[in-house]
PDB file of C-alpha atoms in Angstrom:
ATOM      1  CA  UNK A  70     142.124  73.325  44.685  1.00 41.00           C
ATOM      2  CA  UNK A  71     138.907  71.798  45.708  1.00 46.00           C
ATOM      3  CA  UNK A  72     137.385  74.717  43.525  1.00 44.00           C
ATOM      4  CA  UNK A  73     139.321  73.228  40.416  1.00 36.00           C
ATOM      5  CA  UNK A  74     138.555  69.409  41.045  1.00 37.00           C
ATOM      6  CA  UNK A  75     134.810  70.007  40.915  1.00 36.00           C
ATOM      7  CA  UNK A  76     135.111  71.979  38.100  1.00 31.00           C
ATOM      8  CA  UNK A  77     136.662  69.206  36.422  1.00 36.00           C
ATOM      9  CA  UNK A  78     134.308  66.938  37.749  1.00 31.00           C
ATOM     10  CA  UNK A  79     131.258  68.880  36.432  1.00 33.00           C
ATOM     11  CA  UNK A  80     132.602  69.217  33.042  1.00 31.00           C
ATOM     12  CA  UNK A  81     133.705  65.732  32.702  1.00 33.00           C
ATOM     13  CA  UNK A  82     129.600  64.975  33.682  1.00 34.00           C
ATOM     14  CA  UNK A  83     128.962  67.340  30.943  1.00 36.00           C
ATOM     15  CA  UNK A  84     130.534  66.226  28.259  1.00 37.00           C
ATOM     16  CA  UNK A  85     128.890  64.296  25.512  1.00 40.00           C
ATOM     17  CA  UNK A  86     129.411  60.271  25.485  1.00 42.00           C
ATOM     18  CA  UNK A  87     131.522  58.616  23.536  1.00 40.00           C
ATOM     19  CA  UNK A  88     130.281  58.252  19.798  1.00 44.00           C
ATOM     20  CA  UNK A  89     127.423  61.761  20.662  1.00 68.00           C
ATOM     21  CA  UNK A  90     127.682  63.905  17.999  1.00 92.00           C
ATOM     22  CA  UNK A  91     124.858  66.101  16.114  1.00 95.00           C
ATOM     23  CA  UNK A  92     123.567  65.726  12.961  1.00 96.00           C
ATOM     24  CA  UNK A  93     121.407  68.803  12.847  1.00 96.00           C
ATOM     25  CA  UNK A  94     119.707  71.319  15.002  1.00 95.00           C
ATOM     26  CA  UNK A  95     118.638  73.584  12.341  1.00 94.00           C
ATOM     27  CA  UNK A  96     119.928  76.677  13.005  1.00 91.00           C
ATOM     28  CA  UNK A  97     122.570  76.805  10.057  1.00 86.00           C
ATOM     29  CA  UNK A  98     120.309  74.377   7.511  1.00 73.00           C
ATOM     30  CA  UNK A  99     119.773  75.257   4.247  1.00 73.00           C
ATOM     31  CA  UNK A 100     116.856  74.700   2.599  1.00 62.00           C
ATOM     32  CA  UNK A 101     118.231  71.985   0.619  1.00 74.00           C
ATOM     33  CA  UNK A 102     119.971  70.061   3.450  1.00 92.00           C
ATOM     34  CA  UNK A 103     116.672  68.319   3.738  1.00 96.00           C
ATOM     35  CA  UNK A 104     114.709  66.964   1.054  1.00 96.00           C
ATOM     36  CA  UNK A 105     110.741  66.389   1.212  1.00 97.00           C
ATOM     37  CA  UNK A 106     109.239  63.542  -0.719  1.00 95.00           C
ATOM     38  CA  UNK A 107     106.091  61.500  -0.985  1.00 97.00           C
ATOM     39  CA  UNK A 108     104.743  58.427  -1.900  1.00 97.00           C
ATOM     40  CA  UNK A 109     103.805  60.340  -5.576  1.00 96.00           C
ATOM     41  CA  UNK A 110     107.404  58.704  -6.308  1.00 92.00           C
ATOM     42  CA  UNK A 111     105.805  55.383  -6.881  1.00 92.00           C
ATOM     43  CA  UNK A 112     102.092  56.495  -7.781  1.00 95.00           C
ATOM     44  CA  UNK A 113     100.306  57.214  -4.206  1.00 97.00           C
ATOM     45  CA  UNK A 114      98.526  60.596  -3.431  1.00 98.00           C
ATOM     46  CA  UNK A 115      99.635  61.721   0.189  1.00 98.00           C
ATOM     47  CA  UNK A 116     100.671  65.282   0.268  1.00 98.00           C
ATOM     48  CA  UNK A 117     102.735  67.181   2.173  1.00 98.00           C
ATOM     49  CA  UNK A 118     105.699  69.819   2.693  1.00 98.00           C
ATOM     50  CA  UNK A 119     109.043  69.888   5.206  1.00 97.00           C
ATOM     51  CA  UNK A 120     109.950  73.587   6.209  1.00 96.00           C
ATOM     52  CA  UNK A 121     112.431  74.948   8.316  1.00 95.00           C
ATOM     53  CA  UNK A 122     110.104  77.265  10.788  1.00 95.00           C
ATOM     54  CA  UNK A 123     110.242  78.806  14.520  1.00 95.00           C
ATOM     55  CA  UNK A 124     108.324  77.661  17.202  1.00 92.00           C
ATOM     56  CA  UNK A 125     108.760  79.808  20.194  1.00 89.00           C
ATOM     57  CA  UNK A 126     112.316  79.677  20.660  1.00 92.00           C
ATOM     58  CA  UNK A 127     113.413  76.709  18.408  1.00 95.00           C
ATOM     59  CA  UNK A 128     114.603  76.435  14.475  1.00 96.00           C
ATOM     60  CA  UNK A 129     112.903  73.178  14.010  1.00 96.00           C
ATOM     61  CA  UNK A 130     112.093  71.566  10.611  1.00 97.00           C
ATOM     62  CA  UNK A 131     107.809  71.128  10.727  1.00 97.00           C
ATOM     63  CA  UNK A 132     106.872  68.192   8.787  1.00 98.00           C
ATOM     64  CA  UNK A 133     102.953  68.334   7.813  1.00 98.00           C
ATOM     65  CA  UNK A 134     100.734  67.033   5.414  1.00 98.00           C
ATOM     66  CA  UNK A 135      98.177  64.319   4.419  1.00 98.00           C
ATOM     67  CA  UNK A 136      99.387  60.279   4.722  1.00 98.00           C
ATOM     68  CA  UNK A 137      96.947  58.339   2.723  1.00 98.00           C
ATOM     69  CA  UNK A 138      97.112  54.413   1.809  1.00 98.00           C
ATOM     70  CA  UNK A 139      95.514  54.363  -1.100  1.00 97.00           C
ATOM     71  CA  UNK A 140      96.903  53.825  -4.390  1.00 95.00           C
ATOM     72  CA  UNK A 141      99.700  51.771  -2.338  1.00 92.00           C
ATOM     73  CA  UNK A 142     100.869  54.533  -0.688  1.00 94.00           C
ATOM     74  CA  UNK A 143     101.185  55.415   2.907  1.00 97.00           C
ATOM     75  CA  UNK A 144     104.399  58.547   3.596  1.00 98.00           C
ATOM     76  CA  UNK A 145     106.048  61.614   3.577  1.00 98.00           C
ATOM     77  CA  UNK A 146     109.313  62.007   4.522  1.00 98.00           C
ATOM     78  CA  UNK A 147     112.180  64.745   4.907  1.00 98.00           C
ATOM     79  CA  UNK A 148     115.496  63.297   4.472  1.00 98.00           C
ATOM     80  CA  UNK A 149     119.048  64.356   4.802  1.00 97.00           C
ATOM     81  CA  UNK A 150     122.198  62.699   3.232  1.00 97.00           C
ATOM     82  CA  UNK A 151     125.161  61.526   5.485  1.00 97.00           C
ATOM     83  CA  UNK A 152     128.206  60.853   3.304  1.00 95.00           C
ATOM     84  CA  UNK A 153     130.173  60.106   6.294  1.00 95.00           C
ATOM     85  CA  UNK A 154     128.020  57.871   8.047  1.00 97.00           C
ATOM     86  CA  UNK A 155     127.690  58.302  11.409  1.00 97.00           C
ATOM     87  CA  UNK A 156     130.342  58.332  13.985  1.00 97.00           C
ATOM     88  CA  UNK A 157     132.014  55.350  15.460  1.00 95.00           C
ATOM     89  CA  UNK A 158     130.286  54.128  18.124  1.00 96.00           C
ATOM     90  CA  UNK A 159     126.733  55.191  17.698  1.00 98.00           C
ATOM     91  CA  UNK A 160     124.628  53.386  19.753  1.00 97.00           C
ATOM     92  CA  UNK A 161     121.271  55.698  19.319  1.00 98.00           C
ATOM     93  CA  UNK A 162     119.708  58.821  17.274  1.00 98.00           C
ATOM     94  CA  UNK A 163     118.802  61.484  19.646  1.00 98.00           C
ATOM     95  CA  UNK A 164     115.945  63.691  18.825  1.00 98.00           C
ATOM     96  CA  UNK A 165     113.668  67.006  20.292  1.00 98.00           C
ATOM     97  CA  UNK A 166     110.760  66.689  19.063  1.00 98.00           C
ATOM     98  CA  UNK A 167     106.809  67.589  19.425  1.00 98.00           C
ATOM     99  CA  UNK A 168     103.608  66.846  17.464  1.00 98.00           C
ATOM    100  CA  UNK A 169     100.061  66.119  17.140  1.00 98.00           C
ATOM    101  CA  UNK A 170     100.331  62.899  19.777  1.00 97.00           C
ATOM    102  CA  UNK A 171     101.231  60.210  17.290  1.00 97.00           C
ATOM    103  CA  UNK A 172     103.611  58.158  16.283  1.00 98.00           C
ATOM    104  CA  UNK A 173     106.298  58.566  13.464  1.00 98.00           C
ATOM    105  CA  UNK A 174     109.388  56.854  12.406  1.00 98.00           C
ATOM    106  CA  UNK A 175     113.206  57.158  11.873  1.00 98.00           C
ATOM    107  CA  UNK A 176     114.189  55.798   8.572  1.00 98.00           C
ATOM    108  CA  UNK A 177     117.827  54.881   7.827  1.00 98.00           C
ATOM    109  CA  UNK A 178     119.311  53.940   4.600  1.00 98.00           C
ATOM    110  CA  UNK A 179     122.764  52.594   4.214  1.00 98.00           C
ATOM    111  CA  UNK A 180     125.387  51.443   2.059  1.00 96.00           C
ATOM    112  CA  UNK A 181     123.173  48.352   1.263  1.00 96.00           C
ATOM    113  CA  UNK A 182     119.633  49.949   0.820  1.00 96.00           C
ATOM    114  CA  UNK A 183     120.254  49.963  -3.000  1.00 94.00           C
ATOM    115  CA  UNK A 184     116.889  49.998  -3.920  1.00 94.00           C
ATOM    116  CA  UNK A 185     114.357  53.353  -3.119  1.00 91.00           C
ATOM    117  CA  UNK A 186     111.911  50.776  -1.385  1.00 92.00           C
ATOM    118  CA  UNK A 187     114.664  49.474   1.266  1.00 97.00           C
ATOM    119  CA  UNK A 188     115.447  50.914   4.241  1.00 98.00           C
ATOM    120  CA  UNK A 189     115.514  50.643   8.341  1.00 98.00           C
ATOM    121  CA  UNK A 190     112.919  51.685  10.635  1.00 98.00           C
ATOM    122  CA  UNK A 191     112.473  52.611  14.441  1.00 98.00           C
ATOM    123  CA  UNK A 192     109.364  54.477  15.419  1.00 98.00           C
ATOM    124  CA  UNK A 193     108.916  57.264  18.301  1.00 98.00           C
ATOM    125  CA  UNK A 194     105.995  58.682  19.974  1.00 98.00           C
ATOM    126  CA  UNK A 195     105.451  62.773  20.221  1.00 98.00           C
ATOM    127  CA  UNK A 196     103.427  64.526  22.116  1.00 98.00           C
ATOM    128  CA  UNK A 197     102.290  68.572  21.769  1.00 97.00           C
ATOM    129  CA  UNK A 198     105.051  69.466  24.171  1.00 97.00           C
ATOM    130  CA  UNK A 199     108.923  69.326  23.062  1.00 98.00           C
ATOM    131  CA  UNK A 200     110.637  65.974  24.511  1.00 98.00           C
ATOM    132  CA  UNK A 201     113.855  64.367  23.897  1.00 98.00           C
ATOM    133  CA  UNK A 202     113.725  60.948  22.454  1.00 98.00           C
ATOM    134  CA  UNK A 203     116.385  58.306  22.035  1.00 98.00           C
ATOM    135  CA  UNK A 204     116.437  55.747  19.745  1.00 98.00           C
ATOM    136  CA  UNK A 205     118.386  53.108  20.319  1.00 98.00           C
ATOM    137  CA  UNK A 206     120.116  51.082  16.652  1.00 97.00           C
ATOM    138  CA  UNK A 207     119.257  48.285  17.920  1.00 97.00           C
ATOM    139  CA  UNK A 208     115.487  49.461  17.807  1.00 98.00           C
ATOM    140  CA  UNK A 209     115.441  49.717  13.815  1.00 98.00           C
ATOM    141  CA  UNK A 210     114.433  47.006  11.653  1.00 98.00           C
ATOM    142  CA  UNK A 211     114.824  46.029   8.208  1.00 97.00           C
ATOM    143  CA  UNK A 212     112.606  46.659   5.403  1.00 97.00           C
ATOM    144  CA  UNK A 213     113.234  43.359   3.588  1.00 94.00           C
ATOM    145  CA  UNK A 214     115.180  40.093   4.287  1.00 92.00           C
ATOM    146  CA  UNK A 215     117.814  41.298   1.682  1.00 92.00           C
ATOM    147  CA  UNK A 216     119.205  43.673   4.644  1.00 96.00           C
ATOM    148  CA  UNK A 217     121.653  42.767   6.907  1.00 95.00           C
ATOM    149  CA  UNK A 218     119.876  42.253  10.323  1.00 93.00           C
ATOM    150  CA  UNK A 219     121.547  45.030  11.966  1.00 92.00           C
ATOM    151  CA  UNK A 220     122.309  48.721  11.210  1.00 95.00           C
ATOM    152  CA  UNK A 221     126.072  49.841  11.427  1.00 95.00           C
ATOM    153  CA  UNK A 222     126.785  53.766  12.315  1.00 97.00           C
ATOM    154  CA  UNK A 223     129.443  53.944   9.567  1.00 97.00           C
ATOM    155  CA  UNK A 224     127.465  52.243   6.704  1.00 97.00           C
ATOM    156  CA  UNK A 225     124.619  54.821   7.554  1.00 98.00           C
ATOM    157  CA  UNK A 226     123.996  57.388   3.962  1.00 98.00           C
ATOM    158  CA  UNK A 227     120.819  59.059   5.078  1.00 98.00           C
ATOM    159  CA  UNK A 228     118.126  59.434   7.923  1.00 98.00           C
ATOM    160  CA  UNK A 229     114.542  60.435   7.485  1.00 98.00           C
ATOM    161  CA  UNK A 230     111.803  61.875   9.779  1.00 98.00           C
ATOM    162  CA  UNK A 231     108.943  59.542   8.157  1.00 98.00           C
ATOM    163  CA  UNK A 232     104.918  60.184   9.001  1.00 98.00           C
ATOM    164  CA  UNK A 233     103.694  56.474   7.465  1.00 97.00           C
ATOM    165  CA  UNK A 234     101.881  53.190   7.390  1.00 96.00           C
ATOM    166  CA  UNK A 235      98.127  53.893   7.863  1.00 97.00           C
ATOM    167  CA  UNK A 236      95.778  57.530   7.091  1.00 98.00           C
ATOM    168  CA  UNK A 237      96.479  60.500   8.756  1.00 98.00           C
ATOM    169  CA  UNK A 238      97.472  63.990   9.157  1.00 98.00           C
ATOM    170  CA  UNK A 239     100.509  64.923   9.753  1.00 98.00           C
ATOM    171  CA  UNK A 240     102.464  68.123  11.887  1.00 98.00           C
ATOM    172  CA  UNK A 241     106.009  66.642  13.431  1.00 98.00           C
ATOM    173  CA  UNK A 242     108.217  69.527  14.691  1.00 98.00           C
ATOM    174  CA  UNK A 243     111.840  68.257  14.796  1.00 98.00           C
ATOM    175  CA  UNK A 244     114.533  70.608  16.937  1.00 97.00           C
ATOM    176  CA  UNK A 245     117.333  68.639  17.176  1.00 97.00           C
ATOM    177  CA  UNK A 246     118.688  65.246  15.762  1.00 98.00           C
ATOM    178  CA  UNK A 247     121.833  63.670  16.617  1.00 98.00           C
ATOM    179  CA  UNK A 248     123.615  60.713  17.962  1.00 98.00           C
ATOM    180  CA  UNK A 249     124.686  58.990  21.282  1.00 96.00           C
TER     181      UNK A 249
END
């Protein structure tokens, strides 16, 4: 019996929090399930791509390309709708992730980012070796005073891995996004 009860014990240690749940870790994603876009939509020049590639042992989608300000510009982005929202409870976005030592950002639109310029933002840090990030809600921030001040998991319609703000190059590698 002691056998079973630290069984029990370990899985119970195991299990995912309240609220965890994954949003995608590539290894079933279409194509499609993520869509790459630049600033071109509103007349800037950065350029880019967002493929699903191997690196080592990990299905990650590899975000590259060339952020540049001018022309009032300044992203690239991969996307990926989330009709449902995200579950009840969600107190951070998870992430594995490795790049070119920089920082990048989480975008999150909601039920109230009606317009393409609104959204949320948190940034993270990579580094060239694969780390797991959290990002806590409470760590994104409004694009406009329009927003409510604070993101809610089940208003949530889309995140985006986002390489923005000032001129560089790009390479995020992104293994595994989800929620705790």
């Amino acid at each position: 019996m002691p056998r079973l009860a630290a069984l029990c014990l370990a899985l119970c240690l195991a299990a995912p929090a309240a609220g965890a749940g994954m949003i995608d870790d590539f290894t079933d994603t279409r194509a499609g399930d993520w869509r790459f876009f630049t600033d071109q939509v509103m007349g800037g020049v950065s350029t880019g791509a967002a493929r699903l590639e191997t690196s080592g042992d990990r299905r990650a989608l590899h975000l590259t390309g060339t952020v540049s300000t001018e022309n009032r510009g300044g992203f690239i982005q991969a996307r990926k709708d989330l009709p449902d929202g995200l579950p009840a409870g969600t107190e951070a976005i998870t992430l594995t992730a490795r790049g070119n030592d920089t920082r990048y950002f989480l975008h999150i639109r909601t039920r109230g980012t009606v317009l393409p310029w609104q959204y949320y933002q948190a940034p993270f840090e990579v580094t060239g070796d694969w780390r797991d990030i959290t990002v806590p809600l409470s760590a994104f921030e409004r694009s406009g005073r329009l927003l409510g001040a604070e993101v809610t998991p089940e208003s949530v319609r889309s995140i985006a891995v986002v390489a923005y703000g000032r001129d560089h190059a790009a390479d995020l590698w992104v293994a595994r996004i989800g929620t705790r």
